[in-house]
C-alpha cells in the first residue's frame, strides 16, 4: 500500500486467541457482539477473541521505520493461545529487508504484543542500527514492572538505546507520531501525510473494530483510562478519505472507516 510517496507494508507476526470476550469486555452481553461477528468473522473463535498481531514497515524517503515489533519468539506471550507465532523475521526476509536496514523502531506502547522482537531470544537487539523511539510515560510504566520476562528482555536490556519522546514528534518526512492517550500510559499513533494522501495508524485506540461503532465499550485490560481519544479520532477518520491502520484488524489491517446501514464499520482496502 502506498500513501502518497510513503510505502506501508503490514507484516503479520502472530495470531492467537487472547481471552473470552466476556472477560475482555465484561459489560458487553454476548448478543451485542453478533453484528460484529458478521462483519469481522476472523476476529472471533467461538466465545473467544481472536487477535492478529501485525506490525507495519513504513518507507519514507531514505528512512525505513518499523512500527511495533509484535509478540516475538514463540512462547513469549503466556496469556494467550497461539495459532501461529514468530513470523516477523521470516516476513522481513520474504520482503528482502535485512534487520540492519531498519533505521527506526517506533513503539506505540509497550504491551507484550507490541515489543516482542525488540530483542531476540537471547536478549540481543534485533535491529542493530535502529533508534527505538518510545514515549517517556510508556517506558516508565513498563519499567515499573521489571519482574516480567518480556520487560527484562525487550525493555530493560535495551534501555540505553531508547530515544524517549514526550509529545508529538516528526519521525521522518510525512510521518508524525502523536499522543493517543488511553489504553496504556504514553500510547502514541502515527499520522502519515504525503502528496495529498493521508493515513493514520491508530495503535490500540480501538483495538477491536467493534469499538469504532461502540466507542463506549470498556476493555478490561486497559492500563490507562480512556480519555476521549477514541471519540476524537473517530470524528477525524469516519467517512473521510483517510486510511486507517491497525495491527489487530483483519487482513492487511489497512482500510477506511465508513458509515454503513447506520453502523460505523472498518472496510479493508485491498
Ligand atoms: Zn495490542
PDB file of C-alpha atoms and ligand atoms in Angstrom:
ATOM      1  CA  UNK A   1       0.000   0.000   0.000  1.00  0.00           C
ATOM      2  CA  UNK A   2       1.215   3.481  -0.834  1.00  0.00           C
ATOM      3  CA  UNK A   3       0.148   6.709   0.881  1.00  0.00           C
ATOM      4  CA  UNK A   4       1.426   9.448  -1.392  1.00  0.00           C
ATOM      5  CA  UNK A   5       5.120   8.671  -1.607  1.00  0.00           C
ATOM      6  CA  UNK A   6       5.204   6.594   1.577  1.00  0.00           C
ATOM      7  CA  UNK A   7       5.013   2.824   1.442  1.00  0.00           C
ATOM      8  CA  UNK A   8       3.109   0.962   4.174  1.00  0.00           C
ATOM      9  CA  UNK A   9       3.688  -2.792   4.438  1.00  0.00           C
ATOM     10  CA  UNK A  10       1.804  -4.886   7.023  1.00  0.00           C
ATOM     11  CA  UNK A  11       3.756  -7.844   8.383  1.00  0.00           C
ATOM     12  CA  UNK A  12       1.929 -10.496  10.392  1.00  0.00           C
ATOM     13  CA  UNK A  13       3.912 -11.671  13.406  1.00  0.00           C
ATOM     14  CA  UNK A  14       1.338 -13.850  15.161  1.00  0.00           C
ATOM     15  CA  UNK A  15      -2.283 -14.780  15.552  1.00  0.00           C
ATOM     16  CA  UNK A  16      -3.981 -16.345  18.539  1.00  0.00           C
ATOM     17  CA  UNK A  17      -6.886 -16.034  20.923  1.00  0.00           C
ATOM     18  CA  UNK A  18      -6.416 -13.676  23.812  1.00  0.00           C
ATOM     19  CA  UNK A  19      -9.375 -14.134  26.126  1.00  0.00           C
ATOM     20  CA  UNK A  20     -13.036 -14.892  26.465  1.00  0.00           C
ATOM     21  CA  UNK A  21     -14.937 -11.915  25.066  1.00  0.00           C
ATOM     22  CA  UNK A  22     -16.827 -11.623  28.324  1.00  0.00           C
ATOM     23  CA  UNK A  23     -13.528 -11.318  30.226  1.00  0.00           C
ATOM     24  CA  UNK A  24     -12.050  -8.761  27.856  1.00  0.00           C
ATOM     25  CA  UNK A  25     -15.242  -6.686  27.598  1.00  0.00           C
ATOM     26  CA  UNK A  26     -17.162  -7.562  30.764  1.00  0.00           C
ATOM     27  CA  UNK A  27     -20.001  -5.094  30.274  1.00  0.00           C
ATOM     28  CA  UNK A  28     -20.947  -6.361  26.811  1.00  0.00           C
ATOM     29  CA  UNK A  29     -23.631  -9.083  26.540  1.00  0.00           C
ATOM     30  CA  UNK A  30     -22.837 -11.897  24.065  1.00  0.00           C
ATOM     31  CA  UNK A  31     -25.729 -10.934  21.803  1.00  0.00           C
ATOM     32  CA  UNK A  32     -24.299  -7.444  21.289  1.00  0.00           C
ATOM     33  CA  UNK A  33     -21.301  -8.990  19.513  1.00  0.00           C
ATOM     34  CA  UNK A  34     -23.490 -10.595  16.830  1.00  0.00           C
ATOM     35  CA  UNK A  35     -23.338  -7.801  14.213  1.00  0.00           C
ATOM     36  CA  UNK A  36     -19.554  -7.667  14.563  1.00  0.00           C
ATOM     37  CA  UNK A  37     -19.207 -11.444  14.189  1.00  0.00           C
ATOM     38  CA  UNK A  38     -20.801 -10.998  10.772  1.00  0.00           C
ATOM     39  CA  UNK A  39     -18.645  -8.018   9.868  1.00  0.00           C
ATOM     40  CA  UNK A  40     -15.328  -9.404  11.164  1.00  0.00           C
ATOM     41  CA  UNK A  41     -15.574 -13.212  11.379  1.00  0.00           C
ATOM     42  CA  UNK A  42     -11.767 -13.635  11.545  1.00  0.00           C
ATOM     43  CA  UNK A  43     -11.725 -11.852  14.910  1.00  0.00           C
ATOM     44  CA  UNK A  44     -13.792 -14.476  16.705  1.00  0.00           C
ATOM     45  CA  UNK A  45     -13.100 -18.074  17.746  1.00  0.00           C
ATOM     46  CA  UNK A  46     -16.294 -19.244  19.424  1.00  0.00           C
ATOM     47  CA  UNK A  47     -16.614 -17.300  22.654  1.00  0.00           C
ATOM     48  CA  UNK A  48     -13.004 -16.084  22.447  1.00  0.00           C
ATOM     49  CA  UNK A  49     -11.444 -13.027  20.841  1.00  0.00           C
ATOM     50  CA  UNK A  50      -9.105 -13.994  18.006  1.00  0.00           C
ATOM     51  CA  UNK A  51      -6.356 -11.414  17.623  1.00  0.00           C
ATOM     52  CA  UNK A  52      -3.968 -10.961  14.719  1.00  0.00           C
ATOM     53  CA  UNK A  53      -0.779  -9.129  15.626  1.00  0.00           C
ATOM     54  CA  UNK A  54       0.702  -7.316  12.649  1.00  0.00           C
ATOM     55  CA  UNK A  55       3.424  -4.695  12.644  1.00  0.00           C
ATOM     56  CA  UNK A  56       3.954  -2.108   9.918  1.00  0.00           C
ATOM     57  CA  UNK A  57       7.008  -1.279   7.893  1.00  0.00           C
ATOM     58  CA  UNK A  58       6.973   2.292   6.591  1.00  0.00           C
ATOM     59  CA  UNK A  59       9.332   3.561   3.934  1.00  0.00           C
ATOM     60  CA  UNK A  60       9.524   7.337   3.842  1.00  0.00           C
ATOM     61  CA  UNK A  61      12.277   8.660   1.616  1.00  0.00           C
ATOM     62  CA  UNK A  62      15.538   7.195   2.867  1.00  0.00           C
ATOM     63  CA  UNK A  63      14.080   6.206   6.219  1.00  0.00           C
ATOM     64  CA  UNK A  64      12.770   2.725   6.985  1.00  0.00           C
ATOM     65  CA  UNK A  65      10.574   2.606  10.061  1.00  0.00           C
ATOM     66  CA  UNK A  66       9.179  -0.428  11.835  1.00  0.00           C
ATOM     67  CA  UNK A  67       6.084   0.407  13.881  1.00  0.00           C
ATOM     68  CA  UNK A  68       5.981  -2.043  16.802  1.00  0.00           C
ATOM     69  CA  UNK A  69       7.731  -5.406  16.882  1.00  0.00           C
ATOM     70  CA  UNK A  70       4.973  -7.961  17.545  1.00  0.00           C
ATOM     71  CA  UNK A  71       4.731 -10.800  20.047  1.00  0.00           C
ATOM     72  CA  UNK A  72       8.281 -12.032  19.469  1.00  0.00           C
ATOM     73  CA  UNK A  73       9.767 -15.524  19.618  1.00  0.00           C
ATOM     74  CA  UNK A  74       7.243 -18.350  20.103  1.00  0.00           C
ATOM     75  CA  UNK A  75       6.259 -18.776  23.732  1.00  0.00           C
ATOM     76  CA  UNK A  76       6.805 -15.127  24.668  1.00  0.00           C
ATOM     77  CA  UNK A  77       3.122 -14.461  25.418  1.00  0.00           C
ATOM     78  CA  UNK A  78       1.959 -16.864  28.134  1.00  0.00           C
ATOM     79  CA  UNK A  79      -1.515 -15.302  28.467  1.00  0.00           C
ATOM     80  CA  UNK A  80      -2.782 -16.212  25.033  1.00  0.00           C
ATOM     81  CA  UNK A  81      -3.393 -19.366  22.989  1.00  0.00           C
ATOM     82  CA  UNK A  82      -1.291 -19.044  19.847  1.00  0.00           C
ATOM     83  CA  UNK A  83      -2.251 -20.361  16.441  1.00  0.00           C
ATOM     84  CA  UNK A  84       0.908 -19.099  14.779  1.00  0.00           C
ATOM     85  CA  UNK A  85       3.785 -17.119  16.270  1.00  0.00           C
ATOM     86  CA  UNK A  86       7.271 -15.904  15.493  1.00  0.00           C
ATOM     87  CA  UNK A  87       6.527 -14.881  11.902  1.00  0.00           C
ATOM     88  CA  UNK A  88       8.169 -11.433  11.716  1.00  0.00           C
ATOM     89  CA  UNK A  89      11.774 -12.449  10.929  1.00  0.00           C
ATOM     90  CA  UNK A  90      10.561 -14.644   8.032  1.00  0.00           C
ATOM     91  CA  UNK A  91       8.215 -11.916   6.775  1.00  0.00           C
ATOM     92  CA  UNK A  92      11.084  -9.419   6.669  1.00  0.00           C
ATOM     93  CA  UNK A  93      13.208 -11.943   4.822  1.00  0.00           C
ATOM     94  CA  UNK A  94      10.493 -12.510   2.201  1.00  0.00           C
ATOM     95  CA  UNK A  95      10.273  -8.745   1.769  1.00  0.00           C
ATOM     96  CA  UNK A  96      14.046  -8.607   1.291  1.00  0.00           C
ATOM     97  CA  UNK A  97      14.578  -6.300   4.260  1.00  0.00           C
ATOM     98  CA  UNK A  98      17.628  -7.011   6.358  1.00  0.00           C
ATOM     99  CA  UNK A  99      17.373  -6.307  10.093  1.00  0.00           C
ATOM    100  CA  UNK A 100      20.188  -3.771   9.879  1.00  0.00           C
ATOM    101  CA  UNK A 101      18.271  -1.739   7.275  1.00  0.00           C
ATOM    102  CA  UNK A 102      15.691  -0.638   9.871  1.00  0.00           C
ATOM    103  CA  UNK A 103      16.558   2.957  10.812  1.00  0.00           C
ATOM    104  CA  UNK A 104      13.885   3.479  13.412  1.00  0.00           C
ATOM    105  CA  UNK A 105      11.702   1.249  15.559  1.00  0.00           C
ATOM    106  CA  UNK A 106       8.681   3.203  16.725  1.00  0.00           C
ATOM    107  CA  UNK A 107       6.868   1.641  19.684  1.00  0.00           C
ATOM    108  CA  UNK A 108       3.256   2.769  20.001  1.00  0.00           C
ATOM    109  CA  UNK A 109       3.219   1.358  23.538  1.00  0.00           C
ATOM    110  CA  UNK A 110       4.850  -1.449  25.493  1.00  0.00           C
ATOM    111  CA  UNK A 111       2.233  -4.164  25.838  1.00  0.00           C
ATOM    112  CA  UNK A 112       3.624  -7.650  25.246  1.00  0.00           C
ATOM    113  CA  UNK A 113       2.236  -7.873  21.682  1.00  0.00           C
ATOM    114  CA  UNK A 114       3.981  -4.669  20.533  1.00  0.00           C
ATOM    115  CA  UNK A 115       7.588  -5.104  21.659  1.00  0.00           C
ATOM    116  CA  UNK A 116       8.410  -8.806  21.328  1.00  0.00           C
ATOM    117  CA  UNK A 117      11.090  -8.581  18.643  1.00  0.00           C
ATOM    118  CA  UNK A 118      12.876  -5.590  20.171  1.00  0.00           C
ATOM    119  CA  UNK A 119      15.409  -8.248  21.081  1.00  0.00           C
ATOM    120  CA  UNK A 120      15.771 -11.901  20.118  1.00  0.00           C
ATOM    121  CA  UNK A 121      15.501 -14.993  22.329  1.00  0.00           C
ATOM    122  CA  UNK A 122      18.920 -14.256  23.883  1.00  0.00           C
ATOM    123  CA  UNK A 123      18.168 -10.610  24.564  1.00  0.00           C
ATOM    124  CA  UNK A 124      20.336  -9.373  21.686  1.00  0.00           C
ATOM    125  CA  UNK A 125      18.959  -6.285  19.960  1.00  0.00           C
ATOM    126  CA  UNK A 126      17.092  -7.332  16.791  1.00  0.00           C
ATOM    127  CA  UNK A 127      17.565  -4.141  14.768  1.00  0.00           C
ATOM    128  CA  UNK A 128      21.151  -3.082  15.439  1.00  0.00           C
ATOM    129  CA  UNK A 129      21.108   0.228  13.540  1.00  0.00           C
ATOM    130  CA  UNK A 130      17.713   1.444  14.717  1.00  0.00           C
ATOM    131  CA  UNK A 131      16.766   4.203  17.083  1.00  0.00           C
ATOM    132  CA  UNK A 132      13.991   2.829  19.321  1.00  0.00           C
ATOM    133  CA  UNK A 133      11.502   5.661  19.837  1.00  0.00           C
ATOM    134  CA  UNK A 134       9.018   5.484  22.711  1.00  0.00           C
ATOM    135  CA  UNK A 135       7.069   7.886  24.912  1.00  0.00           C
ATOM    136  CA  UNK A 136       8.586   8.659  28.306  1.00  0.00           C
ATOM    137  CA  UNK A 137       5.443   7.578  30.195  1.00  0.00           C
ATOM    138  CA  UNK A 138       5.266   4.252  28.356  1.00  0.00           C
ATOM    139  CA  UNK A 139       8.874   3.477  29.202  1.00  0.00           C
ATOM    140  CA  UNK A 140       8.425   4.470  32.846  1.00  0.00           C
ATOM    141  CA  UNK A 141       5.275   2.338  33.156  1.00  0.00           C
ATOM    142  CA  UNK A 142       6.912  -0.705  31.560  1.00  0.00           C
ATOM    143  CA  UNK A 143       9.963  -0.381  33.802  1.00  0.00           C
ATOM    144  CA  UNK A 144       7.745  -0.237  36.874  1.00  0.00           C
ATOM    145  CA  UNK A 145       7.122  -3.984  36.270  1.00  0.00           C
ATOM    146  CA  UNK A 146      10.727  -5.181  35.933  1.00  0.00           C
ATOM    147  CA  UNK A 147       9.966  -8.743  37.037  1.00  0.00           C
ATOM    148  CA  UNK A 148       8.106  -9.540  33.806  1.00  0.00           C
ATOM    149  CA  UNK A 149      10.329 -11.580  31.445  1.00  0.00           C
ATOM    150  CA  UNK A 150       9.283  -9.644  28.324  1.00  0.00           C
ATOM    151  CA  UNK A 151      10.140  -6.351  30.035  1.00  0.00           C
ATOM    152  CA  UNK A 152      13.554  -7.680  31.076  1.00  0.00           C
ATOM    153  CA  UNK A 153      14.332  -8.986  27.589  1.00  0.00           C
ATOM    154  CA  UNK A 154      12.757  -6.267  25.413  1.00  0.00           C
ATOM    155  CA  UNK A 155      12.914  -3.120  27.553  1.00  0.00           C
ATOM    156  CA  UNK A 156      15.463  -3.290  30.371  1.00  0.00           C
ATOM    157  CA  UNK A 157      18.165  -4.879  28.223  1.00  0.00           C
ATOM    158  CA  UNK A 158      17.805  -2.085  25.620  1.00  0.00           C
ATOM    159  CA  UNK A 159      17.402   0.866  27.910  1.00  0.00           C
ATOM    160  CA  UNK A 160      20.431   2.689  26.518  1.00  0.00           C
ATOM    161  CA  UNK A 161      19.004   2.524  23.003  1.00  0.00           C
ATOM    162  CA  UNK A 162      15.683   4.236  23.655  1.00  0.00           C
ATOM    163  CA  UNK A 163      15.082   7.644  22.172  1.00  0.00           C
ATOM    164  CA  UNK A 164      12.487   8.967  24.580  1.00  0.00           C
ATOM    165  CA  UNK A 165       9.867  11.473  23.408  1.00  0.00           C
ATOM    166  CA  UNK A 166       7.237  13.401  25.368  1.00  0.00           C
ATOM    167  CA  UNK A 167       4.784  14.607  22.752  1.00  0.00           C
ATOM    168  CA  UNK A 168       4.051  14.790  19.038  1.00  0.00           C
ATOM    169  CA  UNK A 169       7.209  14.332  17.003  1.00  0.00           C
ATOM    170  CA  UNK A 170       8.180  14.005  13.346  1.00  0.00           C
ATOM    171  CA  UNK A 171       9.709  10.568  12.735  1.00  0.00           C
ATOM    172  CA  UNK A 172      10.573  11.162   9.077  1.00  0.00           C
ATOM    173  CA  UNK A 173       9.244  13.487   6.368  1.00  0.00           C
ATOM    174  CA  UNK A 174       5.476  12.800   6.190  1.00  0.00           C
ATOM    175  CA  UNK A 175       5.402  10.680   9.364  1.00  0.00           C
ATOM    176  CA  UNK A 176       4.328  12.295  12.628  1.00  0.00           C
ATOM    177  CA  UNK A 177       3.885  10.415  15.882  1.00  0.00           C
ATOM    178  CA  UNK A 178       1.063  11.748  18.053  1.00  0.00           C
ATOM    179  CA  UNK A 179      -0.019  11.097  21.616  1.00  0.00           C
ATOM    180  CA  UNK A 180      -3.123   8.865  21.673  1.00  0.00           C
ATOM    181  CA  UNK A 181      -3.855   8.692  25.369  1.00  0.00           C
ATOM    182  CA  UNK A 182      -5.827   5.843  26.937  1.00  0.00           C
ATOM    183  CA  UNK A 183      -5.148   2.051  26.910  1.00  0.00           C
ATOM    184  CA  UNK A 184      -1.502   2.449  28.000  1.00  0.00           C
ATOM    185  CA  UNK A 185       0.375   5.378  29.535  1.00  0.00           C
ATOM    186  CA  UNK A 186       2.018   7.393  26.781  1.00  0.00           C
ATOM    187  CA  UNK A 187       0.418   5.464  23.909  1.00  0.00           C
ATOM    188  CA  UNK A 188       1.175   7.031  20.523  1.00  0.00           C
ATOM    189  CA  UNK A 189      -0.116   6.660  16.958  1.00  0.00           C
ATOM    190  CA  UNK A 190       1.335   7.788  13.642  1.00  0.00           C
ATOM    191  CA  UNK A 191      -0.113  10.164  11.069  1.00  0.00           C
ATOM    192  CA  UNK A 192       1.049   9.702   7.505  1.00  0.00           C
ATOM    193  CA  UNK A 193       0.685  12.623   5.100  1.00  0.00           C
ATOM    194  CA  UNK A 194       2.264  12.586   1.685  1.00  0.00           C
ATOM    195  CA  UNK A 195       1.474  14.167  -1.659  1.00  0.00           C
ATOM    196  CA  UNK A 196      -2.135  14.934  -0.686  1.00  0.00           C
ATOM    197  CA  UNK A 197      -2.861  11.458   0.737  1.00  0.00           C
ATOM    198  CA  UNK A 198      -3.474  10.693   4.382  1.00  0.00           C
ATOM    199  CA  UNK A 199      -3.437   7.716   6.737  1.00  0.00           C
ATOM    200  CA  UNK A 200      -3.468   7.245  10.468  1.00  0.00           C
ATOM    201  CA  UNK A 201      -2.030   4.304  12.342  1.00  0.00           C
ATOM    202  CA  UNK A 202      -4.255   4.193  15.390  1.00  0.00           C
ATOM    203  CA  UNK A 203      -2.225   1.895  17.691  1.00  0.00           C
ATOM    204  CA  UNK A 204      -4.712   0.278  20.124  1.00  0.00           C
ATOM    205  CA  UNK A 205      -7.083   3.258  20.384  1.00  0.00           C
ATOM    206  CA  UNK A 206      -9.896   0.976  19.159  1.00  0.00           C
ATOM    207  CA  UNK A 207      -8.237  -2.409  19.378  1.00  0.00           C
ATOM    208  CA  UNK A 208     -11.297  -4.289  18.150  1.00  0.00           C
ATOM    209  CA  UNK A 209     -13.076  -2.665  15.183  1.00  0.00           C
ATOM    210  CA  UNK A 210     -16.399  -3.113  17.014  1.00  0.00           C
ATOM    211  CA  UNK A 211     -15.190  -0.245  19.212  1.00  0.00           C
ATOM    212  CA  UNK A 212     -15.393   2.095  16.225  1.00  0.00           C
ATOM    213  CA  UNK A 213     -19.137   1.570  16.330  1.00  0.00           C
ATOM    214  CA  UNK A 214     -19.374   1.213  20.105  1.00  0.00           C
ATOM    215  CA  UNK A 215     -16.682   3.588  21.394  1.00  0.00           C
ATOM    216  CA  UNK A 216     -18.207   3.451  24.871  1.00  0.00           C
ATOM    217  CA  UNK A 217     -17.378  -0.261  25.351  1.00  0.00           C
ATOM    218  CA  UNK A 218     -14.751  -0.742  28.026  1.00  0.00           C
ATOM    219  CA  UNK A 219     -11.793  -3.083  27.584  1.00  0.00           C
ATOM    220  CA  UNK A 220     -10.924  -4.767  30.874  1.00  0.00           C
ATOM    221  CA  UNK A 221      -7.152  -4.850  30.332  1.00  0.00           C
ATOM    222  CA  UNK A 222      -6.533  -1.167  29.659  1.00  0.00           C
ATOM    223  CA  UNK A 223      -3.544   0.078  31.655  1.00  0.00           C
ATOM    224  CA  UNK A 224      -4.579   3.717  31.291  1.00  0.00           C
ATOM    225  CA  UNK A 225      -8.121   5.075  31.433  1.00  0.00           C
ATOM    226  CA  UNK A 226      -9.857   6.076  28.209  1.00  0.00           C
ATOM    227  CA  UNK A 227      -9.780   9.837  27.832  1.00  0.00           C
ATOM    228  CA  UNK A 228     -11.848  10.607  24.770  1.00  0.00           C
ATOM    229  CA  UNK A 229      -9.090   9.929  22.246  1.00  0.00           C
ATOM    230  CA  UNK A 230     -11.217   7.211  20.633  1.00  0.00           C
ATOM    231  CA  UNK A 231     -14.193   9.525  20.068  1.00  0.00           C
ATOM    232  CA  UNK A 232     -11.998  12.390  18.872  1.00  0.00           C
ATOM    233  CA  UNK A 233     -10.131  10.169  16.445  1.00  0.00           C
ATOM    234  CA  UNK A 234     -13.420   8.738  15.166  1.00  0.00           C
ATOM    235  CA  UNK A 235     -14.586  12.237  14.284  1.00  0.00           C
ATOM    236  CA  UNK A 236     -11.388  12.650  12.325  1.00  0.00           C
ATOM    237  CA  UNK A 237     -11.469   9.384  10.352  1.00  0.00           C
ATOM    238  CA  UNK A 238     -15.133   8.478   9.849  1.00  0.00           C
ATOM    239  CA  UNK A 239     -16.357   8.834   6.248  1.00  0.00           C
ATOM    240  CA  UNK A 240     -13.199  10.633   5.229  1.00  0.00           C
ATOM    241  CA  UNK A 241     -10.608   9.833   2.619  1.00  0.00           C
ATOM    242  CA  UNK A 242      -8.131   8.705   5.275  1.00  0.00           C
ATOM    243  CA  UNK A 243      -6.692   5.211   5.516  1.00  0.00           C
ATOM    244  CA  UNK A 244      -6.961   3.729   8.985  1.00  0.00           C
ATOM    245  CA  UNK A 245      -4.303   1.222  10.017  1.00  0.00           C
ATOM    246  CA  UNK A 246      -4.438  -1.168  12.975  1.00  0.00           C
ATOM    247  CA  UNK A 247      -2.311  -4.252  13.596  1.00  0.00           C
ATOM    248  CA  UNK A 248      -5.211  -6.113  15.241  1.00  0.00           C
ATOM    249  CA  UNK A 249      -7.702  -5.732  12.375  1.00  0.00           C
ATOM    250  CA  UNK A 250      -8.417  -8.366   9.713  1.00  0.00           C
ATOM    251  CA  UNK A 251      -6.280  -8.936   6.631  1.00  0.00           C
ATOM    252  CA  UNK A 252      -3.820  -6.163   5.875  1.00  0.00           C
ATOM    253  CA  UNK A 253      -5.184  -4.019   8.714  1.00  0.00           C
ATOM    254  CA  UNK A 254      -5.379  -1.119   6.257  1.00  0.00           C
ATOM    255  CA  UNK A 255      -8.836   0.239   5.469  1.00  0.00           C
ATOM    256  CA  UNK A 256     -11.370   3.000   5.762  1.00  0.00           C
ATOM    257  CA  UNK A 257     -13.894   3.767   8.490  1.00  0.00           C
ATOM    258  CA  UNK A 258     -17.297   4.320   6.928  1.00  0.00           C
ATOM    259  CA  UNK A 259     -20.921   4.575   7.977  1.00  0.00           C
ATOM    260  CA  UNK A 260     -22.879   1.644   6.560  1.00  0.00           C
ATOM    261  CA  UNK A 261     -26.516   0.963   7.454  1.00  0.00           C
ATOM    262  CA  UNK A 262     -26.160   3.244  10.486  1.00  0.00           C
ATOM    263  CA  UNK A 263     -23.107   1.380  11.760  1.00  0.00           C
ATOM    264  CA  UNK A 264     -19.556   2.642  11.798  1.00  0.00           C
ATOM    265  CA  UNK A 265     -17.511  -0.089  10.150  1.00  0.00           C
ATOM    266  CA  UNK A 266     -13.925  -0.658   9.106  1.00  0.00           C
ATOM    267  CA  UNK A 267     -13.566  -1.781   5.492  1.00  0.00           C
ATOM    268  CA  UNK A 268     -10.300  -3.268   4.350  1.00  0.00           C
ATOM    269  CA  UNK A 269      -8.738  -1.619   1.315  1.00  0.00           C
ATOM    270  CA  UNK A 270      -7.071  -4.259  -0.822  1.00  0.00           C
TER     271      UNK A 270
HETATM  272 ZN1  LIG B   1      -2.129  -4.634  21.052  1.00  0.00          ZN
END
